[in-house]
Coordinates of C-alpha atoms in Angstrom, one line a residue:
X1 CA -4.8 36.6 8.8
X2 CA -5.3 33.2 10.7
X3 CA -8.9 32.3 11.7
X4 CA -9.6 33.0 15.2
X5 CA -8.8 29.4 17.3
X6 CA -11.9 28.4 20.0
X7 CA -9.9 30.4 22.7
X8 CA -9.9 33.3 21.0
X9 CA -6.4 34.1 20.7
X10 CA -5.8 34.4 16.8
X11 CA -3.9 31.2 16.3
X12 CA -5.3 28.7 14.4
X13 CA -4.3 25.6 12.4
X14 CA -5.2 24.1 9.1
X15 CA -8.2 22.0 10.2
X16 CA -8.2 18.2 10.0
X17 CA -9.3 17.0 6.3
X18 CA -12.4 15.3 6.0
X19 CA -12.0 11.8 5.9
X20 CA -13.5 10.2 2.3
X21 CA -16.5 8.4 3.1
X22 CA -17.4 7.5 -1.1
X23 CA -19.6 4.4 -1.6
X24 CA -18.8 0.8 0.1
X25 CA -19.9 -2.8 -1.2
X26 CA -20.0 -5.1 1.6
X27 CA -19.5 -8.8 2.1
X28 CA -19.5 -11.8 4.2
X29 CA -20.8 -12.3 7.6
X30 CA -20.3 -9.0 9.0
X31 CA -22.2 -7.5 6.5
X32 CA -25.2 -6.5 8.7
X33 CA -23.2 -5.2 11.5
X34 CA -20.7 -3.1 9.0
X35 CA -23.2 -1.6 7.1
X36 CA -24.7 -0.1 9.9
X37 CA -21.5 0.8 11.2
X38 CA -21.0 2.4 7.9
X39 CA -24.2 3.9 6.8
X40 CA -23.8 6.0 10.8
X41 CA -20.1 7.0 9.6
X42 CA -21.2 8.8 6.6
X43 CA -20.5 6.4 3.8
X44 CA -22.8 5.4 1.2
X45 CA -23.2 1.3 0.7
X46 CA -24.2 0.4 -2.1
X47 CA -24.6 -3.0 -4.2
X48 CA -26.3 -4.6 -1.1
X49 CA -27.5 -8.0 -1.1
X50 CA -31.1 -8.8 -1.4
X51 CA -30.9 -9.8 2.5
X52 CA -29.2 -6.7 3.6
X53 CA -31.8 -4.6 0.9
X54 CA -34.8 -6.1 3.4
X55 CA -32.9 -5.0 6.7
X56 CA -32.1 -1.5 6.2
X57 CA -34.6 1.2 5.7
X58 CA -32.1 3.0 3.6
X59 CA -31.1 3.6 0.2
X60 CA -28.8 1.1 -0.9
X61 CA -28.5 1.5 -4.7
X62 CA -26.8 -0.5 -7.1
X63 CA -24.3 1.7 -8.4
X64 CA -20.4 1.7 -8.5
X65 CA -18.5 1.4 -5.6
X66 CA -15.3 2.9 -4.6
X67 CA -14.2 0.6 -2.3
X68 CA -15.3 -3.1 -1.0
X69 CA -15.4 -4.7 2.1
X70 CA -15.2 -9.2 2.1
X71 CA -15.0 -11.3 4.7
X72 CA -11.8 -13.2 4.6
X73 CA -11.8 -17.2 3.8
X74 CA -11.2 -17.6 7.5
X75 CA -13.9 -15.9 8.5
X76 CA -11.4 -14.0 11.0
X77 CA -11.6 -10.5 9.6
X78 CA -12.0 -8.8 6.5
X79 CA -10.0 -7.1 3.8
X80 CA -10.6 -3.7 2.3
X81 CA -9.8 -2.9 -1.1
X82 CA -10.3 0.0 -3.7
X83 CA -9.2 3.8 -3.9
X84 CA -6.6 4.5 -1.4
X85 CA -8.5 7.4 0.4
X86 CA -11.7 5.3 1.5
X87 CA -9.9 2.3 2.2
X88 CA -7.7 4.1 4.2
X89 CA -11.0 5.3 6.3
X90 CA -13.2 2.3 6.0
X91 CA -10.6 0.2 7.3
X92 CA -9.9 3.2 10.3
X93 CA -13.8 2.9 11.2
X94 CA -13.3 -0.6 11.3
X95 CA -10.4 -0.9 13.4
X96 CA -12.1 0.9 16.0
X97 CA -14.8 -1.5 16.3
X98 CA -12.9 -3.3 19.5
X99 CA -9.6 -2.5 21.5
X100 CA -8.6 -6.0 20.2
X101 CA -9.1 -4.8 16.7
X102 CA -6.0 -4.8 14.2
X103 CA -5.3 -3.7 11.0
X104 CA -2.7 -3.5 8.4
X105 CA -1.9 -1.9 4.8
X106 CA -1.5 -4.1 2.1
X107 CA 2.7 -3.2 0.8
X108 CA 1.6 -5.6 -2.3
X109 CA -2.6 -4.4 -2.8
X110 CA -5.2 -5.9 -5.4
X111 CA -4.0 -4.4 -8.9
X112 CA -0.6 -3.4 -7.7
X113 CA 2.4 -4.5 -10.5
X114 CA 5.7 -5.2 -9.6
X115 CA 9.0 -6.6 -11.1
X116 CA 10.1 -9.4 -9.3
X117 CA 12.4 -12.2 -9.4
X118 CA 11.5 -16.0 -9.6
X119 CA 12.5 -18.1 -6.0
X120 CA 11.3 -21.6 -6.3
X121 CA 9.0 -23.2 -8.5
X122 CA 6.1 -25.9 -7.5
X123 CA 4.0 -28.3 -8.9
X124 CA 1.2 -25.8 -10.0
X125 CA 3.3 -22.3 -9.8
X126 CA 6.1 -20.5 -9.0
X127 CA 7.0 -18.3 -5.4
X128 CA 7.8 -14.4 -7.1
X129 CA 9.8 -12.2 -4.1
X130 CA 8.3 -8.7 -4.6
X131 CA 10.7 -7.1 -2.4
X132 CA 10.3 -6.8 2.1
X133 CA 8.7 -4.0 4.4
X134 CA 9.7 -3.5 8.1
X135 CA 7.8 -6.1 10.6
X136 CA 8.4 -6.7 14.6
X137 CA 11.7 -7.1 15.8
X138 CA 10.3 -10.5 17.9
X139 CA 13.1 -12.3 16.0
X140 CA 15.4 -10.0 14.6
X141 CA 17.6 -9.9 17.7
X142 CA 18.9 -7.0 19.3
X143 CA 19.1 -5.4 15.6
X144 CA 15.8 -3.7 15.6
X145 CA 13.1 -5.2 13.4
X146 CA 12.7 -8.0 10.8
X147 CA 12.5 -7.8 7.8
X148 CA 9.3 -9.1 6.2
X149 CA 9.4 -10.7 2.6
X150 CA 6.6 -9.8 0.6
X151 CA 5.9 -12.9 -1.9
X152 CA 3.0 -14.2 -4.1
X153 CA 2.4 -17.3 -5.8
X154 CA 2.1 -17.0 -9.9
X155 CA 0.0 -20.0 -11.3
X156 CA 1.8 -21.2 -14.2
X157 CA -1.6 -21.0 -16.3
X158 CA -1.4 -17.3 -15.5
X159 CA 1.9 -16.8 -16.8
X160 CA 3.0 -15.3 -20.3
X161 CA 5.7 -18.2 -21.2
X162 CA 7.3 -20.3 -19.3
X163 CA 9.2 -19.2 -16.1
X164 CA 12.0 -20.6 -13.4
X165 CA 13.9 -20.1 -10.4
X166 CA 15.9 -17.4 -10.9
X167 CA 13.7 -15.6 -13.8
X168 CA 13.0 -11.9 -13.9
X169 CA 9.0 -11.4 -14.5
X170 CA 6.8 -8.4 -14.1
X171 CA 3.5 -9.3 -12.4
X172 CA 0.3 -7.9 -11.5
X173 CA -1.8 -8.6 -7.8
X174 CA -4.8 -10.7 -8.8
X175 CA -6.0 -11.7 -5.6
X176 CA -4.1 -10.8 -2.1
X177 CA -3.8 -12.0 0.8
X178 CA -4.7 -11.3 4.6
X179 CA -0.6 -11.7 6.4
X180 CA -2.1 -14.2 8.6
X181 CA -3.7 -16.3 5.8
X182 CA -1.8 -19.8 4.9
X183 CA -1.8 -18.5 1.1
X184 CA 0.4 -16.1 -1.0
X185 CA -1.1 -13.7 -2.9
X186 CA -2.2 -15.0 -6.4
X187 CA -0.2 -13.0 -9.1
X188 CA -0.8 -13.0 -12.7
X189 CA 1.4 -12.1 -15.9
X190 CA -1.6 -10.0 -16.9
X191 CA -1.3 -5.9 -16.5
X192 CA -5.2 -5.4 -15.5
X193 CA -6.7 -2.1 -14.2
X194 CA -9.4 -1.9 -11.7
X195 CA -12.4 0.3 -11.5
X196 CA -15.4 -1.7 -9.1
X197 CA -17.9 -2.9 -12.1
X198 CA -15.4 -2.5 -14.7
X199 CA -11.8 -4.4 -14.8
X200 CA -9.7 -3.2 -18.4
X201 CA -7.1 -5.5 -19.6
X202 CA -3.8 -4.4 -20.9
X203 CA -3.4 -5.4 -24.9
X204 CA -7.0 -6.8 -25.1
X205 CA -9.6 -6.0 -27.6
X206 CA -12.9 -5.7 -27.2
X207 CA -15.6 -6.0 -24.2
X208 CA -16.9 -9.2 -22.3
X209 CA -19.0 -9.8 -19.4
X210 CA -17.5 -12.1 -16.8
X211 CA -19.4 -15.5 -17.0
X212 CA -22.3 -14.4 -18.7
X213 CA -23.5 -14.9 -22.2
X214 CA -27.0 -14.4 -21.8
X215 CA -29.2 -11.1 -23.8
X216 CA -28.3 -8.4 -21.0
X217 CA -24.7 -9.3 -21.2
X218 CA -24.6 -9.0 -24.8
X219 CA -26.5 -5.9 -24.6
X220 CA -24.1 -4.8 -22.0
X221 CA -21.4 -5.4 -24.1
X222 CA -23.1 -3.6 -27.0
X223 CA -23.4 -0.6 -25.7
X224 CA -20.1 0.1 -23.9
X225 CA -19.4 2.0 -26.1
X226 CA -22.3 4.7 -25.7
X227 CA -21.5 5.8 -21.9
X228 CA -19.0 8.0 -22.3
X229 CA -16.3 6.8 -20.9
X230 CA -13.0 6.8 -22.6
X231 CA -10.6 3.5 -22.8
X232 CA -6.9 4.1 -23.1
X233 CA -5.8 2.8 -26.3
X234 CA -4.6 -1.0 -25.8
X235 CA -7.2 -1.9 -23.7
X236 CA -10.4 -4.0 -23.1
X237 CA -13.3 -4.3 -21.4
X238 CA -14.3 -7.1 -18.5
X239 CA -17.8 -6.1 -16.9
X240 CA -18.3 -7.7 -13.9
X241 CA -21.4 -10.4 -13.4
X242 CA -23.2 -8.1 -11.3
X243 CA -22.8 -4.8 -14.0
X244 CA -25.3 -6.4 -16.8
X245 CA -28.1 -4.8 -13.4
X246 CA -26.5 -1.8 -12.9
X247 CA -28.0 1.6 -14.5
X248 CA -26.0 3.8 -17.0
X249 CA -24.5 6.0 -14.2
X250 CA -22.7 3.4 -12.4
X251 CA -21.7 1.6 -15.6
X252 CA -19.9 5.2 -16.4
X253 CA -18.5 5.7 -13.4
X254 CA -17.2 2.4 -13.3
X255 CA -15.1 2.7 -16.5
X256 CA -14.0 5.9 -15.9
X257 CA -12.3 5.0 -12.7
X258 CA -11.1 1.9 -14.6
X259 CA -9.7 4.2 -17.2
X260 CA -7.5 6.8 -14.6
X261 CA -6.1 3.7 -13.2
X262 CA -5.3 2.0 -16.6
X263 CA -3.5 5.6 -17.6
X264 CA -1.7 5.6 -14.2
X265 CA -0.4 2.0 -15.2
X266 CA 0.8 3.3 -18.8
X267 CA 2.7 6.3 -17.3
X268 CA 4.5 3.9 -14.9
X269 CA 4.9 1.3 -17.6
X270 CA 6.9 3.8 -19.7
X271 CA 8.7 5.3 -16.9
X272 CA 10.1 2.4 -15.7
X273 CA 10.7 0.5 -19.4
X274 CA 10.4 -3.1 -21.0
X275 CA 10.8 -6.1 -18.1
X276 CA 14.4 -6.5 -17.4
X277 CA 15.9 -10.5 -18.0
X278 CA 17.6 -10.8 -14.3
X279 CA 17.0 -8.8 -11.7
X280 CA 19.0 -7.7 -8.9
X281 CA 16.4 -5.7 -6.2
X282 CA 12.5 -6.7 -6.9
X283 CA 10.4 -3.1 -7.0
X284 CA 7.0 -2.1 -7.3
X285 CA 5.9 -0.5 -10.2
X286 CA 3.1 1.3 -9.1
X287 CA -0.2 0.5 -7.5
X288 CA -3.3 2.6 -8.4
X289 CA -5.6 1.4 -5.9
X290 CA -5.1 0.1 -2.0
X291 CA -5.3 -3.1 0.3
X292 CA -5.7 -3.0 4.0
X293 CA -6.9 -5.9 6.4
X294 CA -8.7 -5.6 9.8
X295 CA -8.9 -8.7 12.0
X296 CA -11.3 -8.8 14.4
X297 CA -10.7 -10.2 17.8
X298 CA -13.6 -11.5 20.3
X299 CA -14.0 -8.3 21.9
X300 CA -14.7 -6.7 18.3
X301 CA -17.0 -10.0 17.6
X302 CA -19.7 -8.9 20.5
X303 CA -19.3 -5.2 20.2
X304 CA -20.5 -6.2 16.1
X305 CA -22.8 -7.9 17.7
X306 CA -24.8 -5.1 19.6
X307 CA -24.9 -3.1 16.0
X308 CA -26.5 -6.5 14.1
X309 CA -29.2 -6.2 16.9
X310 CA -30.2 -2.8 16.3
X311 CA -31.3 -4.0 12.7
X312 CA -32.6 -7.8 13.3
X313 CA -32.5 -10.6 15.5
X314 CA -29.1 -12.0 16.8
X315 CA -28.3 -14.2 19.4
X316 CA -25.7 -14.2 22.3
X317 CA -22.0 -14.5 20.2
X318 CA -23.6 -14.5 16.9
X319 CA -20.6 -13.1 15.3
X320 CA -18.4 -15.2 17.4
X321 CA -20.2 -18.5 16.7
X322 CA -20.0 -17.7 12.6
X323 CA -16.3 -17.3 12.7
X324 CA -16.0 -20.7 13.7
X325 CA -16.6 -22.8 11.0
X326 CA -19.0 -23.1 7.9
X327 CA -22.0 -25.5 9.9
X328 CA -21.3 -23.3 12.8
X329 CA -22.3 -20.5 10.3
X330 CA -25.0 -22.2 9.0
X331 CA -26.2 -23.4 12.7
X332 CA -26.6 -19.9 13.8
X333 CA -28.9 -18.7 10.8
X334 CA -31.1 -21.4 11.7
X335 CA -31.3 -21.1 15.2
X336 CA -32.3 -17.4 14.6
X337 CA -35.1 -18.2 11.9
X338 CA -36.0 -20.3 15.0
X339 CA -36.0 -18.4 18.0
X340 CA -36.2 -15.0 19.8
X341 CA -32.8 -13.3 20.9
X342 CA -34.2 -9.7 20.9
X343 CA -33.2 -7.1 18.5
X344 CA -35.2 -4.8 15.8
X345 CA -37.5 -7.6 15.1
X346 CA -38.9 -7.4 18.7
X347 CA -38.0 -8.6 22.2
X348 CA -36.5 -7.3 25.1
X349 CA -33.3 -5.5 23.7
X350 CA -35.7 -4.4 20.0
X351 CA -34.9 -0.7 21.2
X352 CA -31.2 -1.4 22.3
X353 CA -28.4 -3.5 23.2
X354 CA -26.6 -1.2 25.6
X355 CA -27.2 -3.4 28.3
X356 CA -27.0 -7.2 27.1
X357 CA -24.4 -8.8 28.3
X358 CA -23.4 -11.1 25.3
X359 CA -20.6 -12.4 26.9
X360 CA -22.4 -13.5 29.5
X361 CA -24.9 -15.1 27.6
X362 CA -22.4 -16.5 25.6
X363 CA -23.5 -20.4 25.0
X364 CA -19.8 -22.0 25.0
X365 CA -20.7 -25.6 26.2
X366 CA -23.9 -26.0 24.0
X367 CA -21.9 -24.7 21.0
X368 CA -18.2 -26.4 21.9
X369 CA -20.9 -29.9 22.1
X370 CA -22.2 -29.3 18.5
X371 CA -19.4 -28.1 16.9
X372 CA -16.1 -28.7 19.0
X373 CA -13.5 -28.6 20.4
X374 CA -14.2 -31.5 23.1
X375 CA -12.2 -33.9 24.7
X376 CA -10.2 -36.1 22.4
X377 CA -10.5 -33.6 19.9
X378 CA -7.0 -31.9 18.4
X379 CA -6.5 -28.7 18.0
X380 CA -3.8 -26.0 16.4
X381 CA -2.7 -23.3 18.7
X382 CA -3.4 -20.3 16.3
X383 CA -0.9 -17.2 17.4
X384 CA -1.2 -14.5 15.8
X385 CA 1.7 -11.7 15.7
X386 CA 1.1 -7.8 15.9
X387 CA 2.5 -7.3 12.3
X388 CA -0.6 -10.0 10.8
X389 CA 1.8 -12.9 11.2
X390 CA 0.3 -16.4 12.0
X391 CA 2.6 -18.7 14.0
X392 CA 0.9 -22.3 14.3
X393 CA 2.7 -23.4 17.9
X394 CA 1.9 -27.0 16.6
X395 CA -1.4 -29.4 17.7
X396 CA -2.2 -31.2 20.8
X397 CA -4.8 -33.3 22.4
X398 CA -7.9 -31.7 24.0
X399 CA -7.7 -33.8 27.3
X400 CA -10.0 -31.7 29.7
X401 CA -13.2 -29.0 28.7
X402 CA -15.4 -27.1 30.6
X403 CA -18.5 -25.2 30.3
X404 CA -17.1 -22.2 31.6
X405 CA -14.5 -21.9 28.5
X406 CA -12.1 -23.6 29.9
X407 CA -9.6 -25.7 27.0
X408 CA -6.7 -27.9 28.4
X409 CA -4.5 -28.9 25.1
X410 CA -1.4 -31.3 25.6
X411 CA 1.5 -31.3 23.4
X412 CA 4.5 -33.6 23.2
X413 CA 7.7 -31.5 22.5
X414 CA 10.3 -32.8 19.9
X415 CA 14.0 -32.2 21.7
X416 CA 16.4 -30.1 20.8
X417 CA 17.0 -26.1 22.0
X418 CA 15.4 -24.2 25.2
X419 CA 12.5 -23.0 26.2
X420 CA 11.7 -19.4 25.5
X421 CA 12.7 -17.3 28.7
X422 CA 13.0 -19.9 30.8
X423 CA 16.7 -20.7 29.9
X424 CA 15.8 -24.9 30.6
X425 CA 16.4 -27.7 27.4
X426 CA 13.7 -28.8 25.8
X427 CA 14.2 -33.1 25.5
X428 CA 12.5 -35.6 24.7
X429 CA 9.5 -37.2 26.5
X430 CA 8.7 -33.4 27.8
X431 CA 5.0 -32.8 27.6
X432 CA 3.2 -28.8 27.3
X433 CA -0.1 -28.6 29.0
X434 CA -1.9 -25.3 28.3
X435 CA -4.9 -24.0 30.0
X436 CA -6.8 -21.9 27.5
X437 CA -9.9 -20.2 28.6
X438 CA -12.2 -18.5 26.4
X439 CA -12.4 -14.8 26.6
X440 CA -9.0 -14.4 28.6
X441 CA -6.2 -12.1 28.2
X442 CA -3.6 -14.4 29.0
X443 CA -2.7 -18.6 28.9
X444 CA -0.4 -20.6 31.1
X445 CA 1.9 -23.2 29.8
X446 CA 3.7 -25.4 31.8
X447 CA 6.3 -27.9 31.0
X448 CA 6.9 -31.3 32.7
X449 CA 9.9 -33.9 31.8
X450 CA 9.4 -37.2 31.0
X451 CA 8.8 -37.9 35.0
X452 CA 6.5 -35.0 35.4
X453 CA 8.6 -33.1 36.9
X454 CA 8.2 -29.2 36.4
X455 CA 10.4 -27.2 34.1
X456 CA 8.2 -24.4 34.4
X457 CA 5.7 -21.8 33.8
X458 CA 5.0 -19.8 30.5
X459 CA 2.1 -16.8 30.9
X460 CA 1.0 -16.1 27.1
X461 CA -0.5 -12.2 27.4
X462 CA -2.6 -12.2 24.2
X463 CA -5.9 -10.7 22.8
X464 CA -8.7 -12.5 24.3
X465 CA -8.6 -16.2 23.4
X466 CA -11.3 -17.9 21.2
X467 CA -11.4 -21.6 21.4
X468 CA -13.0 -22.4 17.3
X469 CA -13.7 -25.8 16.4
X470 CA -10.3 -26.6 14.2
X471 CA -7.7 -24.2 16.5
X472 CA -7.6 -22.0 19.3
X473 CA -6.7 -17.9 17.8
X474 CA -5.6 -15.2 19.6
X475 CA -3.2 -12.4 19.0
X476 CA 0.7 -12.6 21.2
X477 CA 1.1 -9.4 22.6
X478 CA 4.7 -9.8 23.4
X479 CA 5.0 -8.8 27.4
X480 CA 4.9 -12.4 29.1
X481 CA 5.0 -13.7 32.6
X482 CA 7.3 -16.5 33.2
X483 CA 7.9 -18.6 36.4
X484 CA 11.3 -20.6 36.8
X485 CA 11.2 -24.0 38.3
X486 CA 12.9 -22.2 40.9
X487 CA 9.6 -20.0 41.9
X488 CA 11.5 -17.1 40.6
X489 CA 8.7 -14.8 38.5
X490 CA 10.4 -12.7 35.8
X491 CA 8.2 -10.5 33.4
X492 CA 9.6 -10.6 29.8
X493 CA 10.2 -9.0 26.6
X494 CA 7.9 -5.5 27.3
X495 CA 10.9 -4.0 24.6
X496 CA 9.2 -5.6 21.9
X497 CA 5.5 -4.2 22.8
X498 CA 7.4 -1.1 22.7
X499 CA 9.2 -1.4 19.5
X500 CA 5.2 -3.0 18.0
X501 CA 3.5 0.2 19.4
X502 CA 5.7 2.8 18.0
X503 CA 5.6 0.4 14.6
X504 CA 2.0 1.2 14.8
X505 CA 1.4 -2.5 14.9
X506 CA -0.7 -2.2 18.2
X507 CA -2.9 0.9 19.5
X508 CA -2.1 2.7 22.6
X509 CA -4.8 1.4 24.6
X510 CA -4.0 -2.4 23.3
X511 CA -0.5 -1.6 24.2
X512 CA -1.8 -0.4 27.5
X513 CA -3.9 -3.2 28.4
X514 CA -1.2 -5.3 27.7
X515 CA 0.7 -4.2 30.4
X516 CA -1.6 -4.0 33.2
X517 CA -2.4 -7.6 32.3
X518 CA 1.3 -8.8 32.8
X519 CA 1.6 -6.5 36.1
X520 CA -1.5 -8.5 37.6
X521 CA -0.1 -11.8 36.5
X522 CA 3.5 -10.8 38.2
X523 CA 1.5 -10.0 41.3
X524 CA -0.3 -13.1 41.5
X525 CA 2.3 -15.2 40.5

């Protein structure tokens, strides 16, 4: 008999599972912020930093984790990697930090082996298709979506033999990488299995701590053997630096997660036989743990912002400030070992930061002078896609800048084609100016000839615009505004917001937003 439902009538469905909460390491300059966002969603973080340690009055033990969380190079977001069921709802908490929050599964994640074939070779490697997923359908034409390659770079010191173009090879993730990073994902000819402290090695012998030789690693080493754990035949043992501190129970639980995964990978080893010499369709094998990516936009930057108050001090756009660059990084630890923003350590907003208005607050001349952009400086225009795409639109001359986040860039165009949208030949000597203001939904364009006469109008509607020191980043969400030389104001391409929103690409309310941004711009255009 079904459980009675809350209105009584006898009807009642299977209740939603609990999502896995299992233990997070945390990394990189959201740390503060996420593990508090973490620590209030139910999951235990462990392995903190000695910084972190001081902040929190929690337990944060060093044990084994099940899944981590790093900062990406760019400083734009972070990647989640480890067992598929808390990545899956770490990276869910994570992408609810902001509406401008996105994130995306990994189709080729950390550990992950694949047979794939050989496309081009460079000076240090070779490019390795791994097969395509779906993407947005912003260039596939009235077809539907594109098809998305999925590729990684093999190192040719990481590969067993010598490979070419052309060459069948069955490889294994080492590193991967966000979609919008300017990388592949690192492969490797090596079949290795994952487990947090623990990494085995397919046909190695032995156990080694990675980079240490010192008395604890030997000791380590030495007694691998005593915690119970067992190693498939055919493999060894790589301990992480940070195991030869970790107690006996996290060193178990380490290599016994390293050890399912290194039996999942023998299974799909023998199922799917020795590496074929050509290759017709690249597959993947079989990938025991997951990869998802979150990138955070400026709205997710300040809402971070109010959670890293709640534990210390943090100033106005601390979050936002750090993504910039490396010295802007550095510049904003200083200025907070230096001053008094409020926050846990005491000030006005020590209780909470309901009610600062970071935004506000935000210093974008003061930080623009120190660390750019300013006038005469160049600049990339950064546009990010819905599917984790970056497009760089090309660089241009910061010709105007104003305290009030204001950002004119002007381009030269190189002839040949049209214009998006505006149906008008792009030709040589035309010039792009674009107004970008910082924490807008939207950007104008408008394109002059060579006499400065108008071609037209452009209206970008995007995630809310950052200007960073090196490029100004914001996500495209597809609806634009344009306006035809002619004063004629046509809104375009809300199909492919559609087709991105039902791809799960963008959330409802992104979606949403979206849309009453370009109805306000057709009304006051």
């Amino acid at each position: 008999m079904a459980e009675p439902t809350a209105d009584g009538d006898g009807v009642g469905t299977d209740p939603e599972p609990e999502p896995d909460t299992g233990r997070v390491r945390v990394r990189g300059i959201y740390a503060t912020a996420l593990t508090r966002l973490l620590l209030d969603a139910g999951h235990e973080v462990v392995g903190a930093s000695a910084p972190i340690r001081r902040r929190f009055d929690a337990d944060l033990p060093l044990a084994d984790h099940d899944a981590t969380v790093d900062t990406t190079d760019d400083r734009q977001g972070v990647g989640v990697d480890g067992e598929s069921s808390v990545v899956a709802s770490v990276a869910d908490r994570l992408h609810g930090v902001g509406v401008d929050a996105l994130s995306w599964a990994d189709p080729a994640p950390t550990g992950a082996l694949f047979d794939g074939v050989v496309t081009e070779t460079l000076g240090s490697g070779a490019v390795v298709d791994l097969g395509s997923v779906d993407g947005d359908g912003d260039d596939a034409g009235a077809g539907g979506s594109r098809s998305l390659a999925i590729e990684g770079f093999l190192p040719f010191s990481d590969a067993d033999g010598y490979v070419d173009e052309g060459d069948a090879v069955r490889v294994c993730v080492l590193n991967a990488a966000a979609p919008w990073a300017d990388r592949r994902s690192e492969l490797t000819t090596d079949v290795l299995a994952y487990g947090g402290l623990a990494t085995l090695e397919r046909g190695r012998e032995g156990t080694r701590v990675e980079g240490r030789d010192d008395g604890a690693a030997r000791e380590l080493a030495g007694m691998t053997d005593l915690l119970g754990a067992d190693v498939p035949d055919g493999w060894g043992v790589r301990w992480s630096r940070a195991a030869a501190d970790a107690g006996m129970d996290a060193l178990g639980d380490a290599l016994a997660t390293a050890g399912e995964r290194a039996e999942a990978i023998d299974e799909a080893l023998a199922d799917a036989g020795p590496p074929a010499d050509e290759l017709a369709d690249p597959r993947r094998l079989v990938a025991p743990a997951a990869t998802s990516w979150v990138w955070f936009g400026r709205e997710c930057r300040f809402s971070l912002d109010g959670r890293r108050r709640a534990v210390t001090t943090t100033m106005p756009g601390h979050h936002r400030v750090k993504a910039g660059s490396d010295a802007a990084s550095a510049g904003v630890d200083f200025a907070e070992a230096l001053c008094d923003f409020g926050g846990a350590s005491g000030g006005p907003d020590s209780e909470s930061s309901d009610d600062h208005d970071d935004d506000l607050d935000f210093p974008f001349g003061v930080v623009t002078d120190q660390f750019g952009p300013v006038e005469g400086d160049s600049v990339k225009i950064a546009h990010g896609k819905p599917d984790g795409r970056l497009v760089v639109l090309g660089r241009g001359a910061v010709v105007d800048r104003g305290a009030d986040g204001t950002l004119a860039v002007e381009r030269e165009m190189s002839p040949g084609g049209s214009y998006d949208a505006l149906g008008v030949e792009r030709e040589a000597g035309d010039v792009a100016l674009t107004k970008f203001r910082e924490g807008r939904w939207w950007y104008p364009t408008v394109y002059r000839d060579s006499e400065g006469e108008p071609k037209g109008t452009y209206v970008n509607v995007c995630t809310p615009v950052e200007c960073f020191p090196d490029a100004v980043r914001y996500v495209d969400l597809h609806v634009d505004v344009v306006k035809h030389r002619d004063g004629t104001v046509e809104r375009v391409d809300d199909d492919e917001l559609d087709e991105a929103e039902a791809a799960g690409n963008l959330s409802s309310e992104l979606a949403e937003k979206a849309r009453s941004v370009a109805s306000a711009l057709e009304r006051a255009l």
